[in-house]
């Protein structure tokens, strides 16, 4: 592969050449060049053409960002604690949850927030001439109720971790319990949007399919963007999609869209198109559409992502046992249980209200 003289990768070559001043073409060598879209595109082309091995770019960005945040703290003891928290808790938990798959942008953002919250708290303690070891409950509550507190909920994760590691005294930072959906839910609007996506041929087929996966099966843009053609299973009798451990049979109009997308998928990338298995290819060779870009496309359809997913999950939780919900949608069993409890509570209240009105009208 040749690069022009002004190209930022012109000093790189697949093999080291003595006396030429060139370096081997590796991910590490590209990491040392200024970040930007040009380097990202070149890297994706090299990976798509197998000149470089695949790697989790989101994880690399996260590791780099966490390292910068750790070094930003003023004291050596604080940096040591932040390093333990980032390396042995945040990153370790993220790798375990990703199960060998590439992490998503939202996972990256959450990990950043948790470590940034820890930095904010440790910075405040330093200003008060305190440490986690000398901080008492009154000090912590003073920070929690101050006007300039930032990322309070995320800081609670750090405090509870520090307590489990015996870094702090007997500090208490209560976890916020999830008591059901906070977003307003409108099932009528959800079905109206679904009908438009099913029948409006003026819309792009890939957008129609993605929107229906959110509205009908509560799939986040991050999950939709990671689907491949292998997730679509076609037999003589049915078309199924594998969102979790158990494939879901698609109704005829959705099945048609899924098969059409699997057959005609396209990306803006020139290289790596033929070998791409992504159901929704992105603009870089061999890469899927990003979760952010997928979310933007759905928003342009008039879909409110959080509200639509909450409504879909709520409805599904009233119809399916938690174990089935988790296995078919690919969500954690604890999440499924919480949604089923919330749905059961709401429907119980609804049934009681209907029963009371019937009694009053007799």
CSV table of N, CA, C and O in Angstrom, one decimal, residues 55-169:
chain,number,residue,atom,x,y,z
A,55,UNK,N,-9.3,-4.8,16.3
A,55,UNK,CA,-9.2,-4.5,17.7
A,55,UNK,C,-10.4,-3.7,18.1
A,55,UNK,O,-11.1,-3.0,17.3
A,56,UNK,N,-10.7,-3.6,19.4
A,56,UNK,CA,-11.8,-2.9,19.9
A,56,UNK,C,-11.4,-1.4,20.1
A,56,UNK,O,-10.8,-1.0,21.1
A,57,UNK,N,-11.8,-0.6,19.1
A,57,UNK,CA,-11.3,0.8,19.1
A,57,UNK,C,-12.0,1.6,20.3
A,57,UNK,O,-11.4,2.5,20.8
A,58,UNK,N,-13.2,1.3,20.6
A,58,UNK,CA,-13.9,2.0,21.7
A,58,UNK,C,-13.2,1.7,23.0
A,58,UNK,O,-13.0,2.6,23.8
A,59,UNK,N,-12.7,0.4,23.2
A,59,UNK,CA,-12.0,0.1,24.4
A,59,UNK,C,-10.7,0.8,24.5
A,59,UNK,O,-10.2,1.3,25.5
A,60,UNK,N,-10.0,0.9,23.3
A,60,UNK,CA,-8.7,1.6,23.3
A,60,UNK,C,-8.9,3.1,23.7
A,60,UNK,O,-8.1,3.6,24.4
A,61,UNK,N,-10.0,3.7,23.1
A,61,UNK,CA,-10.3,5.1,23.5
A,61,UNK,C,-10.6,5.2,24.9
A,61,UNK,O,-10.1,6.2,25.6
A,62,UNK,N,-11.3,4.3,25.5
A,62,UNK,CA,-11.7,4.4,26.9
A,62,UNK,C,-10.4,4.2,27.8
A,62,UNK,O,-10.3,5.0,28.7
A,63,UNK,N,-9.6,3.3,27.5
A,63,UNK,CA,-8.4,3.1,28.3
A,63,UNK,C,-7.5,4.4,28.2
A,63,UNK,O,-6.9,4.8,29.3
A,64,UNK,N,-7.4,5.0,27.1
A,64,UNK,CA,-6.6,6.2,27.0
A,64,UNK,C,-7.3,7.3,27.8
A,64,UNK,O,-6.6,8.1,28.5
A,65,UNK,N,-8.6,7.4,27.7
A,65,UNK,CA,-9.3,8.5,28.4
A,65,UNK,C,-9.2,8.3,29.9
A,65,UNK,O,-9.0,9.3,30.7
A,66,UNK,N,-9.4,7.1,30.4
A,66,UNK,CA,-9.3,6.8,31.8
A,66,UNK,C,-7.9,7.1,32.3
A,66,UNK,O,-7.7,7.6,33.5
A,67,UNK,N,-6.9,6.8,31.5
A,67,UNK,CA,-5.5,7.1,31.9
A,67,UNK,C,-5.3,8.6,32.1
A,67,UNK,O,-4.7,9.0,33.1
A,68,UNK,N,-5.8,9.4,31.2
A,68,UNK,CA,-5.7,10.8,31.3
A,68,UNK,C,-6.5,11.3,32.6
A,68,UNK,O,-6.0,12.2,33.3
A,69,UNK,N,-7.6,10.8,32.9
A,69,UNK,CA,-8.4,11.2,34.0
A,69,UNK,C,-7.7,10.8,35.3
A,69,UNK,O,-7.6,11.6,36.3
A,70,UNK,N,-7.1,9.7,35.4
A,70,UNK,CA,-6.3,9.3,36.6
A,70,UNK,C,-5.2,10.2,36.8
A,70,UNK,O,-4.9,10.6,38.0
A,71,UNK,N,-4.4,10.5,35.8
A,71,UNK,CA,-3.3,11.4,36.0
A,71,UNK,C,-3.6,12.8,36.3
A,71,UNK,O,-2.8,13.6,36.7
A,72,UNK,N,-4.9,13.2,36.1
A,72,UNK,CA,-5.3,14.6,36.3
A,72,UNK,C,-5.5,14.9,37.8
A,72,UNK,O,-5.5,16.1,38.1
A,73,UNK,N,-5.5,13.9,38.6
A,73,UNK,CA,-5.7,14.2,40.1
A,73,UNK,C,-4.4,14.6,40.7
A,73,UNK,O,-3.3,14.2,40.3
A,74,UNK,N,-4.5,15.4,41.7
A,74,UNK,CA,-3.3,16.1,42.2
A,74,UNK,C,-2.4,15.2,43.1
A,74,UNK,O,-1.2,15.4,43.0
A,75,UNK,N,-3.0,14.3,43.8
A,75,UNK,CA,-2.1,13.6,44.8
A,75,UNK,C,-1.8,12.2,44.3
A,75,UNK,O,-2.6,11.6,43.6
A,76,UNK,N,-0.7,11.7,44.8
A,76,UNK,CA,-0.2,10.3,44.4
A,76,UNK,C,-1.2,9.3,44.9
A,76,UNK,O,-1.5,8.3,44.3
A,77,UNK,N,-1.6,9.5,46.2
A,77,UNK,CA,-2.6,8.5,46.8
A,77,UNK,C,-3.9,8.4,46.0
A,77,UNK,O,-4.4,7.4,45.8
A,78,UNK,N,-4.4,9.6,45.6
A,78,UNK,CA,-5.6,9.7,44.8
A,78,UNK,C,-5.5,9.0,43.5
A,78,UNK,O,-6.3,8.3,43.0
A,79,UNK,N,-4.3,9.2,42.8
A,79,UNK,CA,-4.1,8.6,41.5
A,79,UNK,C,-4.0,7.1,41.7
A,79,UNK,O,-4.5,6.3,40.8
A,80,UNK,N,-3.4,6.6,42.8
A,80,UNK,CA,-3.4,5.2,43.0
A,80,UNK,C,-4.8,4.6,43.2
A,80,UNK,O,-5.0,3.5,42.6
A,81,UNK,N,-5.6,5.2,43.9
A,81,UNK,CA,-7.0,4.7,44.1
A,81,UNK,C,-7.8,4.8,42.8
A,81,UNK,O,-8.5,3.8,42.5
A,82,UNK,N,-7.6,5.9,42.1
A,82,UNK,CA,-8.3,6.0,40.8
A,82,UNK,C,-7.9,4.9,39.8
A,82,UNK,O,-8.7,4.4,39.0
A,83,UNK,N,-6.6,4.6,39.8
A,83,UNK,CA,-6.0,3.5,39.0
A,83,UNK,C,-6.7,2.2,39.3
A,83,UNK,O,-7.1,1.4,38.4
A,84,UNK,N,-6.8,1.9,40.6
A,84,UNK,CA,-7.4,0.6,41.0
A,84,UNK,C,-8.9,0.6,40.6
A,84,UNK,O,-9.3,-0.4,40.1
A,85,UNK,N,-9.6,1.7,40.8
A,85,UNK,CA,-11.0,1.8,40.5
A,85,UNK,C,-11.2,1.6,39.0
A,85,UNK,O,-12.1,0.9,38.5
A,86,UNK,N,-10.4,2.3,38.2
A,86,UNK,CA,-10.5,2.2,36.7
A,86,UNK,C,-10.1,0.9,36.1
A,86,UNK,O,-10.8,0.3,35.3
A,87,UNK,N,-9.0,0.3,36.6
A,87,UNK,CA,-8.4,-0.9,36.0
A,87,UNK,C,-9.1,-2.1,36.5
A,87,UNK,O,-9.5,-3.0,35.7
A,88,UNK,N,-9.3,-2.2,37.8
A,88,UNK,CA,-9.8,-3.5,38.4
A,88,UNK,C,-11.3,-3.5,38.7
A,88,UNK,O,-11.8,-4.5,39.1
A,89,UNK,N,-11.9,-2.4,38.4
A,89,UNK,CA,-13.4,-2.4,38.6
A,89,UNK,C,-14.1,-2.0,37.3
A,89,UNK,O,-14.8,-2.8,36.7
A,90,UNK,N,-13.9,-0.8,36.8
A,90,UNK,CA,-14.6,-0.3,35.7
A,90,UNK,C,-14.3,-1.1,34.4
A,90,UNK,O,-15.2,-1.7,33.8
A,91,UNK,N,-13.0,-1.2,34.1
A,91,UNK,CA,-12.6,-1.9,32.9
A,91,UNK,C,-12.8,-3.4,33.0
A,91,UNK,O,-13.3,-4.1,32.1
A,92,UNK,N,-12.5,-4.0,34.2
A,92,UNK,CA,-12.7,-5.4,34.4
A,92,UNK,C,-14.2,-5.8,34.3
A,92,UNK,O,-14.6,-6.8,33.6
A,93,UNK,N,-15.1,-5.0,34.8
A,93,UNK,CA,-16.5,-5.3,34.7
A,93,UNK,C,-17.0,-5.1,33.3
A,93,UNK,O,-17.8,-5.9,32.8
A,94,UNK,N,-16.5,-4.1,32.6
A,94,UNK,CA,-16.9,-3.9,31.2
A,94,UNK,C,-16.5,-5.0,30.3
A,94,UNK,O,-17.3,-5.4,29.5
A,95,UNK,N,-15.3,-5.5,30.5
A,95,UNK,CA,-14.8,-6.7,29.7
A,95,UNK,C,-15.7,-7.9,30.0
A,95,UNK,O,-16.0,-8.7,29.1
A,96,UNK,N,-16.1,-8.1,31.2
A,96,UNK,CA,-16.9,-9.2,31.6
A,96,UNK,C,-18.3,-9.1,31.0
A,96,UNK,O,-18.8,-10.1,30.4
A,97,UNK,N,-18.8,-7.9,31.0
A,97,UNK,CA,-20.2,-7.8,30.5
A,97,UNK,C,-20.2,-7.8,28.9
A,97,UNK,O,-21.2,-8.2,28.3
A,98,UNK,N,-19.1,-7.4,28.3
A,98,UNK,CA,-19.1,-7.3,26.8
A,98,UNK,C,-18.9,-8.7,26.3
A,98,UNK,O,-19.2,-9.0,25.1
A,99,UNK,N,-18.4,-9.7,27.1
A,99,UNK,CA,-18.2,-11.1,26.7
A,99,UNK,C,-17.5,-11.2,25.3
A,99,UNK,O,-17.9,-12.0,24.5
A,100,UNK,N,-16.4,-10.5,25.2
A,100,UNK,CA,-15.6,-10.6,24.0
A,100,UNK,C,-16.0,-9.7,22.8
A,100,UNK,O,-15.3,-9.6,21.8
A,101,UNK,N,-17.2,-9.1,22.9
A,101,UNK,CA,-17.7,-8.3,21.9
A,101,UNK,C,-17.2,-6.8,22.0
A,101,UNK,O,-16.8,-6.5,23.1
A,102,UNK,N,-17.2,-6.1,21.0
A,102,UNK,CA,-16.7,-4.7,21.1
A,102,UNK,C,-17.7,-3.9,21.9
A,102,UNK,O,-18.9,-4.1,21.9
A,103,UNK,N,-17.2,-3.0,22.8
A,103,UNK,CA,-18.1,-2.2,23.6
A,103,UNK,C,-18.7,-1.1,22.8
A,103,UNK,O,-18.2,-0.8,21.7
A,104,UNK,N,-19.9,-0.7,23.3
A,104,UNK,CA,-20.6,0.4,22.5
A,104,UNK,C,-20.2,1.8,23.0
A,104,UNK,O,-19.6,1.9,24.1
A,105,UNK,N,-20.6,2.8,22.3
A,105,UNK,CA,-20.3,4.2,22.7
A,105,UNK,C,-21.0,4.5,24.0
A,105,UNK,O,-20.4,5.2,24.8
A,106,UNK,N,-22.2,4.0,24.2
A,106,UNK,CA,-22.9,4.3,25.5
A,106,UNK,C,-22.2,3.7,26.7
A,106,UNK,O,-22.1,4.3,27.7
A,107,UNK,N,-21.6,2.5,26.5
A,107,UNK,CA,-20.9,1.8,27.6
A,107,UNK,C,-19.6,2.6,27.9
A,107,UNK,O,-19.2,2.8,29.0
A,108,UNK,N,-19.0,3.1,26.8
A,108,UNK,CA,-17.8,4.0,27.0
A,108,UNK,C,-18.1,5.2,27.8
A,108,UNK,O,-17.4,5.6,28.7
A,109,UNK,N,-19.3,5.9,27.4
A,109,UNK,CA,-19.7,7.1,28.1
A,109,UNK,C,-20.0,6.9,29.5
A,109,UNK,O,-19.6,7.7,30.4
A,110,UNK,N,-20.6,5.8,29.9
A,110,UNK,CA,-21.0,5.5,31.3
A,110,UNK,C,-19.7,5.3,32.1
A,110,UNK,O,-19.6,5.8,33.2
A,111,UNK,N,-18.7,4.5,31.6
A,111,UNK,CA,-17.5,4.3,32.3
A,111,UNK,C,-16.7,5.6,32.5
A,111,UNK,O,-16.2,5.9,33.6
A,112,UNK,N,-16.7,6.5,31.5
A,112,UNK,CA,-16.1,7.8,31.7
A,112,UNK,C,-16.8,8.6,32.8
A,112,UNK,O,-16.1,9.2,33.6
A,113,UNK,N,-18.1,8.6,32.8
A,113,UNK,CA,-18.8,9.3,33.8
A,113,UNK,C,-18.5,8.8,35.2
A,113,UNK,O,-18.4,9.6,36.1
A,114,UNK,N,-18.4,7.5,35.4
A,114,UNK,CA,-18.2,7.0,36.7
A,114,UNK,C,-16.8,7.4,37.2
A,114,UNK,O,-16.6,7.7,38.4
A,115,UNK,N,-15.8,7.3,36.3
A,115,UNK,CA,-14.5,7.7,36.8
A,115,UNK,C,-14.4,9.2,37.0
A,115,UNK,O,-13.7,9.7,37.9
A,116,UNK,N,-15.1,10.0,36.1
A,116,UNK,CA,-15.0,11.5,36.2
A,116,UNK,C,-15.7,11.9,37.6
A,116,UNK,O,-15.2,12.8,38.3
A,117,UNK,N,-16.8,11.2,37.9
A,117,UNK,CA,-17.4,11.4,39.2
A,117,UNK,C,-16.4,11.2,40.4
A,117,UNK,O,-16.4,11.9,41.4
A,118,UNK,N,-15.7,10.1,40.3
A,118,UNK,CA,-14.7,9.8,41.3
A,118,UNK,C,-13.6,10.9,41.4
A,118,UNK,O,-13.2,11.3,42.5
A,119,UNK,N,-13.2,11.4,40.3
A,119,UNK,CA,-12.2,12.5,40.2
A,119,UNK,C,-12.8,13.7,40.9
A,119,UNK,O,-12.1,14.4,41.7
A,120,UNK,N,-14.0,14.1,40.6
A,120,UNK,CA,-14.7,15.2,41.2
A,120,UNK,C,-14.7,15.1,42.7
A,120,UNK,O,-14.4,16.1,43.4
A,121,UNK,N,-15.1,13.9,43.2
A,121,UNK,CA,-15.2,13.7,44.7
A,121,UNK,C,-13.8,13.8,45.3
A,121,UNK,O,-13.7,14.5,46.3
A,122,UNK,N,-12.8,13.2,44.7
A,122,UNK,CA,-11.5,13.2,45.3
A,122,UNK,C,-10.9,14.6,45.2
A,122,UNK,O,-10.2,15.0,46.2
A,123,UNK,N,-11.2,15.4,44.2
A,123,UNK,CA,-10.7,16.8,44.1
A,123,UNK,C,-11.4,17.6,45.2
A,123,UNK,O,-10.7,18.4,45.8
A,124,UNK,N,-12.6,17.4,45.5
A,124,UNK,CA,-13.3,18.1,46.5
A,124,UNK,C,-12.7,17.8,47.9
A,124,UNK,O,-12.5,18.7,48.7
A,125,UNK,N,-12.5,16.5,48.1
A,125,UNK,CA,-11.9,16.1,49.4
A,125,UNK,C,-10.5,16.7,49.6
A,125,UNK,O,-10.1,17.2,50.7
A,126,UNK,N,-9.7,16.8,48.5
A,126,UNK,CA,-8.4,17.4,48.5
A,126,UNK,C,-8.5,18.9,48.9
A,126,UNK,O,-7.7,19.4,49.7
A,127,UNK,N,-9.6,19.6,48.4
A,127,UNK,CA,-9.8,21.0,48.7
A,127,UNK,C,-10.1,21.2,50.2
A,127,UNK,O,-9.9,22.2,50.8
A,128,UNK,N,-10.8,20.2,50.8
A,128,UNK,CA,-11.2,20.2,52.2
A,128,UNK,C,-10.1,19.6,53.1
A,128,UNK,O,-10.4,19.5,54.3
A,129,UNK,N,-8.9,19.3,52.6
A,129,UNK,CA,-7.8,18.7,53.3
A,129,UNK,C,-8.3,17.4,53.9
A,129,UNK,O,-7.9,17.0,55.0
A,130,UNK,N,-9.1,16.6,53.1
A,130,UNK,CA,-9.6,15.3,53.5
A,130,UNK,C,-9.1,14.3,52.5
A,130,UNK,O,-8.7,14.6,51.4
A,131,UNK,N,-9.2,13.0,52.9
A,131,UNK,CA,-9.0,11.9,52.0
A,131,UNK,C,-10.2,10.9,52.2
A,131,UNK,O,-11.0,11.1,53.1
A,132,UNK,N,-10.3,9.9,51.4
A,132,UNK,CA,-11.3,8.9,51.6
A,132,UNK,C,-11.2,8.2,53.0
A,132,UNK,O,-12.2,7.8,53.6
A,133,UNK,N,-9.9,8.1,53.5
A,133,UNK,CA,-9.7,7.4,54.8
A,133,UNK,C,-10.1,8.3,55.9
A,133,UNK,O,-10.6,7.8,57.0
A,134,UNK,N,-10.0,9.6,55.8
A,134,UNK,CA,-10.3,10.5,56.9
A,134,UNK,C,-11.7,11.1,56.8
A,134,UNK,O,-12.2,11.7,57.7
A,135,UNK,N,-12.4,11.0,55.6
A,135,UNK,CA,-13.7,11.5,55.4
A,135,UNK,C,-14.7,10.8,56.3
A,135,UNK,O,-14.7,9.5,56.4
A,136,UNK,N,-15.6,11.5,56.9
A,136,UNK,CA,-16.7,10.9,57.7
A,136,UNK,C,-18.0,11.2,57.0
A,136,UNK,O,-18.1,11.9,56.1
A,137,UNK,N,-19.1,10.6,57.6
A,137,UNK,CA,-20.4,10.6,56.9
A,137,UNK,C,-20.9,12.1,56.8
A,137,UNK,O,-21.4,12.5,55.7
A,138,UNK,N,-20.6,12.9,57.8
A,138,UNK,CA,-21.0,14.3,57.7
A,138,UNK,C,-20.4,15.0,56.6
A,138,UNK,O,-21.0,15.9,55.9
A,139,UNK,N,-19.1,14.8,56.4
A,139,UNK,CA,-18.3,15.4,55.2
A,139,UNK,C,-19.0,15.0,53.9
A,139,UNK,O,-19.2,15.8,53.0
A,140,UNK,N,-19.2,13.7,53.8
A,140,UNK,CA,-19.8,13.2,52.5
A,140,UNK,C,-21.2,13.8,52.3
A,140,UNK,O,-21.5,14.2,51.1
A,141,UNK,N,-22.0,13.9,53.3
A,141,UNK,CA,-23.3,14.5,53.1
A,141,UNK,C,-23.3,16.0,52.8
A,141,UNK,O,-24.1,16.5,52.1
A,142,UNK,N,-22.2,16.6,53.3
A,142,UNK,CA,-22.0,18.0,53.0
A,142,UNK,C,-21.8,18.2,51.5
A,142,UNK,O,-22.3,19.1,50.8
A,143,UNK,N,-20.9,17.3,51.0
A,143,UNK,CA,-20.6,17.3,49.5
A,143,UNK,C,-21.9,17.0,48.7
A,143,UNK,O,-22.2,17.6,47.7
A,144,UNK,N,-22.6,15.9,49.2
A,144,UNK,CA,-23.8,15.5,48.4
A,144,UNK,C,-24.9,16.5,48.3
A,144,UNK,O,-25.6,16.6,47.3
A,145,UNK,N,-25.0,17.4,49.3
A,145,UNK,CA,-26.0,18.4,49.3
A,145,UNK,C,-25.6,19.8,48.8
A,145,UNK,O,-26.3,20.8,48.9
A,146,UNK,N,-24.3,19.9,48.4
A,146,UNK,CA,-23.8,21.2,48.0
A,146,UNK,C,-24.3,21.6,46.6
A,146,UNK,O,-24.7,20.7,45.8
A,147,UNK,N,-24.3,22.8,46.3
A,147,UNK,CA,-24.9,23.3,45.1
A,147,UNK,C,-24.1,23.0,43.8
A,147,UNK,O,-24.6,22.8,42.7
A,148,UNK,N,-22.8,22.8,44.0
A,148,UNK,CA,-21.9,22.6,42.9
A,148,UNK,C,-21.5,21.1,42.7
A,148,UNK,O,-20.6,20.8,42.0
A,149,UNK,N,-22.3,20.2,43.3
A,149,UNK,CA,-22.0,18.8,43.2
A,149,UNK,C,-22.3,18.3,41.7
A,149,UNK,O,-23.3,18.8,41.1
A,150,UNK,N,-21.4,17.5,41.2
A,150,UNK,CA,-21.6,17.0,39.8
A,150,UNK,C,-21.5,15.5,39.8
A,150,UNK,O,-20.7,14.9,40.6
A,151,UNK,N,-22.4,14.9,39.0
A,151,UNK,CA,-22.4,13.4,38.9
A,151,UNK,C,-22.6,12.7,40.2
A,151,UNK,O,-21.8,11.8,40.6
A,152,UNK,N,-23.5,13.2,41.0
A,152,UNK,CA,-23.7,12.7,42.3
A,152,UNK,C,-24.0,11.2,42.3
A,152,UNK,O,-23.5,10.4,43.1
A,153,UNK,N,-25.0,10.8,41.5
A,153,UNK,CA,-25.4,9.4,41.5
A,153,UNK,C,-24.2,8.5,41.1
A,153,UNK,O,-24.0,7.4,41.7
A,154,UNK,N,-23.4,8.9,40.1
A,154,UNK,CA,-22.3,8.1,39.6
A,154,UNK,C,-21.2,8.0,40.7
A,154,UNK,O,-20.5,7.0,40.9
A,155,UNK,N,-21.1,9.1,41.5
A,155,UNK,CA,-20.1,9.1,42.6
A,155,UNK,C,-20.5,8.1,43.7
A,155,UNK,O,-19.6,7.5,44.3
A,156,UNK,N,-21.7,7.8,43.8
A,156,UNK,CA,-22.2,6.7,44.7
A,156,UNK,C,-21.6,5.4,44.4
A,156,UNK,O,-21.2,4.6,45.3
A,157,UNK,N,-21.4,5.1,43.1
A,157,UNK,CA,-20.8,3.8,42.8
A,157,UNK,C,-19.4,3.7,43.3
A,157,UNK,O,-18.9,2.7,43.8
A,158,UNK,N,-18.7,4.9,43.2
A,158,UNK,CA,-17.3,4.9,43.6
A,158,UNK,C,-17.2,4.8,45.1
A,158,UNK,O,-16.3,4.0,45.6
A,159,UNK,N,-18.0,5.5,45.8
A,159,UNK,CA,-18.0,5.4,47.3
A,159,UNK,C,-18.3,4.0,47.8
A,159,UNK,O,-17.6,3.4,48.7
A,160,UNK,N,-19.3,3.3,47.2
A,160,UNK,CA,-19.6,2.0,47.6
A,160,UNK,C,-18.5,1.0,47.2
A,160,UNK,O,-18.2,0.0,48.0
A,161,UNK,N,-17.8,1.2,46.1
A,161,UNK,CA,-16.7,0.4,45.8
A,161,UNK,C,-15.5,0.6,46.8
A,161,UNK,O,-14.9,-0.3,47.3
A,162,UNK,N,-15.3,1.9,47.1
A,162,UNK,CA,-14.2,2.2,48.1
A,162,UNK,C,-14.5,1.6,49.4
A,162,UNK,O,-13.6,1.1,50.1
A,163,UNK,N,-15.8,1.5,49.8
A,163,UNK,CA,-16.1,0.9,51.1
A,163,UNK,C,-15.9,-0.6,51.0
A,163,UNK,O,-15.4,-1.2,52.0
A,164,UNK,N,-16.2,-1.2,49.9
A,164,UNK,CA,-16.0,-2.7,49.8
A,164,UNK,C,-14.6,-3.0,49.7
A,164,UNK,O,-14.2,-4.2,50.1
A,165,UNK,N,-13.7,-2.1,49.3
A,165,UNK,CA,-12.3,-2.3,49.3
A,165,UNK,C,-11.6,-1.9,50.6
A,165,UNK,O,-10.4,-1.9,50.7
A,166,UNK,N,-12.4,-1.4,51.6
A,166,UNK,CA,-11.9,-1.0,52.9
A,166,UNK,C,-11.0,0.2,52.8
A,166,UNK,O,-10.1,0.4,53.6
A,167,UNK,N,-11.3,1.1,51.8
A,167,UNK,CA,-10.5,2.3,51.6
A,167,UNK,C,-11.1,3.4,52.5
A,167,UNK,O,-10.4,4.3,52.9
A,168,UNK,N,-12.4,3.4,52.7
A,168,UNK,CA,-13.1,4.4,53.5
A,168,UNK,C,-13.4,3.9,54.8
A,168,UNK,O,-13.3,2.7,55.1
A,169,UNK,N,-13.9,4.8,55.7
A,169,UNK,CA,-14.6,4.4,56.9
A,169,UNK,C,-16.0,3.9,56.6
A,169,UNK,O,-16.3,3.6,55.5
